[in-house]
Coordinates of C-alpha atoms in Angstrom, one line a residue:
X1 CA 102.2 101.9 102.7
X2 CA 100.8 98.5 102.2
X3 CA 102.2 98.4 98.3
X4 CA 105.9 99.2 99.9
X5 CA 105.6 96.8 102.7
X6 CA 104.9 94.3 99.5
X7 CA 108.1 95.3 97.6
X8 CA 110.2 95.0 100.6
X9 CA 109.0 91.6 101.9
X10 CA 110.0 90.3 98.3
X11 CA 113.4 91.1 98.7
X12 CA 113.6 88.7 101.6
X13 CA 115.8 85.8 99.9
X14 CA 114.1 82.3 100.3
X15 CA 116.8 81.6 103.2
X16 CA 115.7 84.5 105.5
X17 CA 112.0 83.9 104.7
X18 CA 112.0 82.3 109.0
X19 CA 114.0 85.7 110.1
X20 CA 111.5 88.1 111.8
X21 CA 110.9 91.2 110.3
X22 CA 110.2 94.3 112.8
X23 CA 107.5 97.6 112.9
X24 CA 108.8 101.1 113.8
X25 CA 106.5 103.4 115.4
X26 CA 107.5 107.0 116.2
X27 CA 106.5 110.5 115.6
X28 CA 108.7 113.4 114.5
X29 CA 107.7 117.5 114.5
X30 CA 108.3 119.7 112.0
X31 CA 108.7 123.4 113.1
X32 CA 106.6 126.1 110.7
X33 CA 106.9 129.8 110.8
X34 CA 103.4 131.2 110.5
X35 CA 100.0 130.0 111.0
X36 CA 98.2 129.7 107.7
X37 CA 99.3 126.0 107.5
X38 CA 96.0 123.2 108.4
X39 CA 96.2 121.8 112.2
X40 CA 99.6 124.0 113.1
X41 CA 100.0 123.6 117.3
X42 CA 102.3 124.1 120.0
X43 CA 104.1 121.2 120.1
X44 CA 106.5 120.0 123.1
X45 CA 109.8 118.8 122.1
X46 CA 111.9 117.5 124.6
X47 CA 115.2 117.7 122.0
X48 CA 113.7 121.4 120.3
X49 CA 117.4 123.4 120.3
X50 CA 116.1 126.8 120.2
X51 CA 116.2 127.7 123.8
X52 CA 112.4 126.8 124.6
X53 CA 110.9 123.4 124.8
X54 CA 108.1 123.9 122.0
X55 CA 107.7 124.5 118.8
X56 CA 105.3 125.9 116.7
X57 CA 104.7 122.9 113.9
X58 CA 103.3 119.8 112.5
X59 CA 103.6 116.0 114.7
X60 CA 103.8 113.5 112.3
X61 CA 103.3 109.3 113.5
X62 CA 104.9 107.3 111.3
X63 CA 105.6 103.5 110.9
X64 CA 109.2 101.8 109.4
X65 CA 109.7 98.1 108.2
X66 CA 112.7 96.4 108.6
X67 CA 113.0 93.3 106.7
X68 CA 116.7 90.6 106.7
X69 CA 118.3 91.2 103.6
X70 CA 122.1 89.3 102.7
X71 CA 125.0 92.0 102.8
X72 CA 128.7 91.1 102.1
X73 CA 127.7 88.0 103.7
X74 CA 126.7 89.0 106.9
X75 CA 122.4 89.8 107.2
X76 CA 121.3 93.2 107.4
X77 CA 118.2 95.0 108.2
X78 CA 116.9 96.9 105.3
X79 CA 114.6 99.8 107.2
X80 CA 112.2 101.7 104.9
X81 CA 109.9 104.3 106.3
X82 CA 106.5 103.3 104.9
X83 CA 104.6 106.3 105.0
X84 CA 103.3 109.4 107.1
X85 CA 99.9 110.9 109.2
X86 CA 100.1 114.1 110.4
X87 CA 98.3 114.1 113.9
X88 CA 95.7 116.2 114.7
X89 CA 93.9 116.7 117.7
X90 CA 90.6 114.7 117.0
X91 CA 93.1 111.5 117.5
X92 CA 95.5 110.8 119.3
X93 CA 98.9 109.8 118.2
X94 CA 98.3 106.3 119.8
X95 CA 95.1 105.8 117.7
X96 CA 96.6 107.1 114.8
X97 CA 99.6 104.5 115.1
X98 CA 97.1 101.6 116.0
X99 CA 95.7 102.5 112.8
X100 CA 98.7 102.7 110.6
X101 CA 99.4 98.8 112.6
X102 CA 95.7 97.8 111.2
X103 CA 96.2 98.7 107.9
X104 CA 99.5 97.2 107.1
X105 CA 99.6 94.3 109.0
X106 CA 97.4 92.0 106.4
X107 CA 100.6 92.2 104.4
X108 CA 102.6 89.9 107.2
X109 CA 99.9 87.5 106.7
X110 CA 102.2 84.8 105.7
X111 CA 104.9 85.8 108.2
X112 CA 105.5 84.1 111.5
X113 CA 106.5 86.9 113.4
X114 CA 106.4 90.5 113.3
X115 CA 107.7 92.3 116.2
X116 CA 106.8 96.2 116.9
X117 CA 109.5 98.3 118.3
X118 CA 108.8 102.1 120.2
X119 CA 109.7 103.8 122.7
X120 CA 108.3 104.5 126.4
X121 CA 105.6 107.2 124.9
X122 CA 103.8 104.8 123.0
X123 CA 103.9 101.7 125.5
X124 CA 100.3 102.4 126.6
X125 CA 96.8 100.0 126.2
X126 CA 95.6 101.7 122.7
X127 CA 98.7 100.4 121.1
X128 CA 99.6 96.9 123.6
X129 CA 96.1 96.1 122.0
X130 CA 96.6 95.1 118.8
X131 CA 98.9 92.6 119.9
X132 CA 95.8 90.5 120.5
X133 CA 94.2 90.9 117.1
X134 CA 97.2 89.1 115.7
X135 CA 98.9 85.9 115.9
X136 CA 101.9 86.8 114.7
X137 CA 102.8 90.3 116.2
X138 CA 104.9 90.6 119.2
X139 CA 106.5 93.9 120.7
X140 CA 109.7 94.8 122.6
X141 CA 109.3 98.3 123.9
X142 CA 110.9 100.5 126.3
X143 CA 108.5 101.7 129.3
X144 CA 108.2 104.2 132.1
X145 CA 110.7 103.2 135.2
X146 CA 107.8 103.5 137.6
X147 CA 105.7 100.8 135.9
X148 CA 104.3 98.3 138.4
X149 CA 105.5 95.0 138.0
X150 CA 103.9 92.2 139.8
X151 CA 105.5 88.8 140.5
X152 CA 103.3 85.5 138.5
X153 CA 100.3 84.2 140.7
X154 CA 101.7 81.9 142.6
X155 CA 100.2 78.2 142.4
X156 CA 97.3 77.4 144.3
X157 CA 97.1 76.3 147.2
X158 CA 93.9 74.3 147.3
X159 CA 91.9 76.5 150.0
X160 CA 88.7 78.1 149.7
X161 CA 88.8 81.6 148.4
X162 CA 89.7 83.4 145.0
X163 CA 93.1 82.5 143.8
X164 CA 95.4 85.4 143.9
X165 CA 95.9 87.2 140.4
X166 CA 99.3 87.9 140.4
X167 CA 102.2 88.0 143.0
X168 CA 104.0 90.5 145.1
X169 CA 104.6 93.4 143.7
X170 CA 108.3 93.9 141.9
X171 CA 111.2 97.0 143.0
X172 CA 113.7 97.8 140.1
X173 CA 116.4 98.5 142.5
X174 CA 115.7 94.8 144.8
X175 CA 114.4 92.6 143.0
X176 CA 116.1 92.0 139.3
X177 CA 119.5 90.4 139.5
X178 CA 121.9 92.3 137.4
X179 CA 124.5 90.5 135.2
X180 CA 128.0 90.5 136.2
X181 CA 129.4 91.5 133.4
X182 CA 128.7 94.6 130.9
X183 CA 126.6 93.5 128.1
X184 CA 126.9 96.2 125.3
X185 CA 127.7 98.9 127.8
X186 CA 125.1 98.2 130.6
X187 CA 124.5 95.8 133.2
X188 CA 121.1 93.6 132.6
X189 CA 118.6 92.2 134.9
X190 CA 115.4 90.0 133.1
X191 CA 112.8 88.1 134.6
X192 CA 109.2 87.3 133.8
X193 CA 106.6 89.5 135.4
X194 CA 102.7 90.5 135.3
X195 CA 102.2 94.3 134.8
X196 CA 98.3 96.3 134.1
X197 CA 99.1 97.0 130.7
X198 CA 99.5 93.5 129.8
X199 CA 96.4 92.0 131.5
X200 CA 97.3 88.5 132.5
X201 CA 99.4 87.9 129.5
X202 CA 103.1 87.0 131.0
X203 CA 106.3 89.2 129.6
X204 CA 109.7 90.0 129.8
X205 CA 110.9 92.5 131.9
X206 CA 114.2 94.0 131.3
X207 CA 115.9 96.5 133.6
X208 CA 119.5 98.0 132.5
X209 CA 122.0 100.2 133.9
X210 CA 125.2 101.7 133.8
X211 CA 126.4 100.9 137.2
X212 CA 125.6 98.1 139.8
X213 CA 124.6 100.0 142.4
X214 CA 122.8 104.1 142.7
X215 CA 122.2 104.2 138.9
X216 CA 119.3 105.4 137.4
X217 CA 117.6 101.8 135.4
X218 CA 115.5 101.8 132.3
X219 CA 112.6 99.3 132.1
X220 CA 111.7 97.5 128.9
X221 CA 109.0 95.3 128.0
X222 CA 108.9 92.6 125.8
X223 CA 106.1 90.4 124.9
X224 CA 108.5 87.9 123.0
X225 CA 110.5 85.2 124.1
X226 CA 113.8 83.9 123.6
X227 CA 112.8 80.7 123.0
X228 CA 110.4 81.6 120.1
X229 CA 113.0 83.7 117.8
X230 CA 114.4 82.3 114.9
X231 CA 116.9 84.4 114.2
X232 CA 120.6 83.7 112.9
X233 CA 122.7 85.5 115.6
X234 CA 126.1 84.8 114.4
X235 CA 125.3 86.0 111.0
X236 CA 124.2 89.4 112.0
X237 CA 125.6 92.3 111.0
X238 CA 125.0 94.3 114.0
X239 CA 126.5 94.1 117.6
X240 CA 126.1 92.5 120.2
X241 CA 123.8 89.9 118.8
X242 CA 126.5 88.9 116.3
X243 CA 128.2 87.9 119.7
X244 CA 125.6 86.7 121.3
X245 CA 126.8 83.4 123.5
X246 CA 124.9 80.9 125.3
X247 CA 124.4 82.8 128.3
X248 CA 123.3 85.8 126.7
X249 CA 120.5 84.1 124.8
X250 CA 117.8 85.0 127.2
X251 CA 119.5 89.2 126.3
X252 CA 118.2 88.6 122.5
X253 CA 115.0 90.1 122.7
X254 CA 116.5 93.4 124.4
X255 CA 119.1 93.4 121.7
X256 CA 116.8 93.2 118.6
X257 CA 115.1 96.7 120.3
X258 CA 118.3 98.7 118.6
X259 CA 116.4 98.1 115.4
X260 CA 114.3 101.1 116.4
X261 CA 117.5 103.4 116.0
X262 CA 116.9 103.2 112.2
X263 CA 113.8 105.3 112.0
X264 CA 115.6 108.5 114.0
X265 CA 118.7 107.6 111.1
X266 CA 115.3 108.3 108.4
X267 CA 114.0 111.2 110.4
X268 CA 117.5 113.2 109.7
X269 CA 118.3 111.9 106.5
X270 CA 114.8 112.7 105.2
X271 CA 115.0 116.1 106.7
X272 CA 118.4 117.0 106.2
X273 CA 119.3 115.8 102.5
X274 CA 115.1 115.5 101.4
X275 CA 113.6 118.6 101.8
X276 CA 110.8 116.8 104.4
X277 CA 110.8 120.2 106.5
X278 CA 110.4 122.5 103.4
X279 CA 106.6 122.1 101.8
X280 CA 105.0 125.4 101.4
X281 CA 101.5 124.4 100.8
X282 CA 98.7 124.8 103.7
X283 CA 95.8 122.2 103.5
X284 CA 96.5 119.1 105.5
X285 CA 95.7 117.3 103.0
X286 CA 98.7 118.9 100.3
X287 CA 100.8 118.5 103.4
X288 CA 100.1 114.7 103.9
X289 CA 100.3 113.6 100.1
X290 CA 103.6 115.6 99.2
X291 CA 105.6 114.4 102.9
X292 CA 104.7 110.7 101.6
X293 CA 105.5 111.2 97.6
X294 CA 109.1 112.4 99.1
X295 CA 109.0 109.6 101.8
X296 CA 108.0 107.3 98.3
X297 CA 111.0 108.9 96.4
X298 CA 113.5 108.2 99.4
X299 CA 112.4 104.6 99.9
X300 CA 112.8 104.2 95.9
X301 CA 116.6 105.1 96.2
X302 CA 116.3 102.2 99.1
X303 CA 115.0 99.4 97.4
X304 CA 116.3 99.7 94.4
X305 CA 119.9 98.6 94.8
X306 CA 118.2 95.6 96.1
X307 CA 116.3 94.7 93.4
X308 CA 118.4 95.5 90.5
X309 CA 122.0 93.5 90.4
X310 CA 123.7 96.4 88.2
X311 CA 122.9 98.9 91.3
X312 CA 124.4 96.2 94.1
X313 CA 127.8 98.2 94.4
X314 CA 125.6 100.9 96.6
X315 CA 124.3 98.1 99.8
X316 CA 127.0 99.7 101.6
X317 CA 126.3 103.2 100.2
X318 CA 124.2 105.9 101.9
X319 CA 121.3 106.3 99.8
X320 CA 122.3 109.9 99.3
X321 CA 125.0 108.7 97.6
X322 CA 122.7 106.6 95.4
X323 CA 120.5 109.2 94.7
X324 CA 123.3 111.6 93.2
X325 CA 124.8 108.6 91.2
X326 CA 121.1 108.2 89.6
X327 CA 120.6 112.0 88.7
X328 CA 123.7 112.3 87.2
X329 CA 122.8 109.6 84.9
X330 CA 119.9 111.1 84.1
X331 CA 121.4 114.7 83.5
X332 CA 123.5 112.6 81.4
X333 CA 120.7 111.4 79.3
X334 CA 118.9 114.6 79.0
X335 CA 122.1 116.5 77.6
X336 CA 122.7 113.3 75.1
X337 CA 119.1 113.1 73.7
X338 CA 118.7 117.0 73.8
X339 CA 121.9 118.3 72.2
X340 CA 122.0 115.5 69.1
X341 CA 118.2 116.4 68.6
X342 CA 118.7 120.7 68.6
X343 CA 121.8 120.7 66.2
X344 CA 121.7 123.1 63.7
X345 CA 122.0 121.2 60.9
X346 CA 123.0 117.7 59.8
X347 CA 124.9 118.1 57.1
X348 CA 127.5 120.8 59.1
X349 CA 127.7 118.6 62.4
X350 CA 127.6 115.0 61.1
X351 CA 131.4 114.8 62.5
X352 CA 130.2 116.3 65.7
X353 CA 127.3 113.6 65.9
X354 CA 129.8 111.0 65.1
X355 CA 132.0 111.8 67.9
X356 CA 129.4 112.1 70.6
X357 CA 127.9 108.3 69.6
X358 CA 131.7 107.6 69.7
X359 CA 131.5 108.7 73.3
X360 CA 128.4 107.5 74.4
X361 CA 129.6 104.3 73.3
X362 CA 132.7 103.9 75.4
X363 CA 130.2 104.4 78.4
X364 CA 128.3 101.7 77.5
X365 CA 124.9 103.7 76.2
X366 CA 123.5 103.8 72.8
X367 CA 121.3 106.4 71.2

């Protein structure tokens, strides 16, 4: 993990060094017939298609980096997965991500901000903590709707007594201000609020919803501030924050959550085009080391068009597609070096030799 993490914060060009880079956290199952394999469970899965809402399988917690890479002009957000735990019952998932967090997080050293992105499962004190062992890391995370939100303490008013911690406490429905105007298909209420899971550390609350009035509203928290990004909005490749106007600005940190969407984009690819769901072996620990040597071969195909100008044509390509251009050419190379090695004899195919250097030639290879 922390030797990818290194590779990707060198592509980073020397103009994008003040960009912030973001941490995925998530966890995806993996359903297994059987029960020879190590730490197999019944797992619930809310989106599990086969009529019942678990699965008998493997949870693994996993962490992506983004980091702002230039693309036709525009900056892009390169995700790659950096590696995989299984979870087992010992731990929970929220430990095991909090120490995934710990161990990469020496690498952003000379970063100014990092910013973690999950969802509402993992917006709970095991993971808010590590916030506080680091200077530099921030989150934006989606929460529970029925999260109590207080008001800030209000000032003090000189009289005997304990000053009050925080203020009233907050409704979603009464007490956020919605915008009047769709922003990115919902309408957005923020203010700053004290919540438990925060402490007394001050954050961003965001509430969205599709409708003014009798809609359901998502909460979002967001330990980062407007005011502290540096981030180029009108360069961005992705919507809305390439149209992010004045009045908007104090949306930004809502917006950069989207970010998290690339590690469900990894989940699929990985185990639709990657094999990630097909390992046969049973120890954990077999498990664990071939999911990451595929995870290592996928971020490969990733990076590399990055950090070789002859591959740049495939920024804009799937990596699929990159990774079928690069086994062709090796195919190609195995036939060439094979076949010119196993002839029969050189004497009866020295025109036959001739012609395929003749043709390896024209493609720019030489044997």
């Amino acid at each position: 993990m922390n030797a990818t993490a290194r590779i990707a914060l060198r592509l980073v060009p020397d103009s994008l060094k003040t960009q912030p880079v973001f941490l995925c956290i998530d966890d995806t199952m993996v359903p297994k017939s059987g029960t020879k394999f190590a730490d197999i469970s019944k797992l619930f899965d809310h989106a599990a298609h086969n009529g019942s809402c678990y699965l008998n399988g493997h949870c693994f917690v996993s962490i992506m980096l983004c980091v702002p890479v230039w693309k036709q002009d525009k900056v892009s957000y390169l995700a790659v997965p950096l590696g995989y735990r299984m979870w087992q019952k010992k731990q929970s998932k929220l430990e095991l991500a909090a120490s995934m967090l710990r161990q990469v997080m020496p690498e952003f050293s000379g970063k100014k901000q990092v910013i973690i992105l999950y969802d509402s499962w993992y917006t709970k004190q095991n993971l808010i903590s590590v916030i506080d062992e680091y200077p530099n890391l921030g989150l934006i995370g989606n929460a529970r709707s029925d999260s109590v939100l207080y008001d800030l303490a209000p000032e003090r008013t000189g009289r005997r007594g304990r000053p009050a911690k925080h203020g009233r406490q907050l409704s979603l429905e009464n007490d956020f201000t919605l915008s009047d105007e769709k922003i990115d298909g919902y309408y957005i209420g923020v203010r700053r609020v004290l919540t438990r899971l925060f402490g007394t550390r001050e954050v961003l609350a965001y509430v969205t919803s599709a409708g003014k009035e009798n809609t359901a509203k998502r909460l979002f928290f967001s330990t980062v501030f407007p005011e502290e990004l540096q981030i180029f909005c009108a360069w961005q490749e992705k919507e809305p924050l390439n149209h992010a106007v004045s009045n908007w600005m104090k949306y930004i940190p809502l917006f950069l959550y989207s970010f998290r969407w690339n590690i469900e984009v990894s989940y699929y690819e990985q185990k639709t085009f990657w094999s990630f769901c097909s390992y046969m072996v049973r120890s954990r620990k077999g498990i664990e080391m071939l999911v990451n040597l595929i995870n290592i071969s996928y971020c490969a195909m990733k990076l590399l068009p990055y950090q070789e100008e002859n591959f740049s044509a495939y920024h804009s390509e799937s990596v699929q597609d990159f990774r079928f251009f690069i086994s062709e050419k090796i195919q190609e190379q195995i036939f060439y070096v094979s076949f010119v090695k196993n002839i029969e004899t050189g004497i009866k195919s020295t025109w036959l030799v001739n012609a395929i250097k003749r043709l390896v030639g024209r493609q720019g290879y030489h044997l």
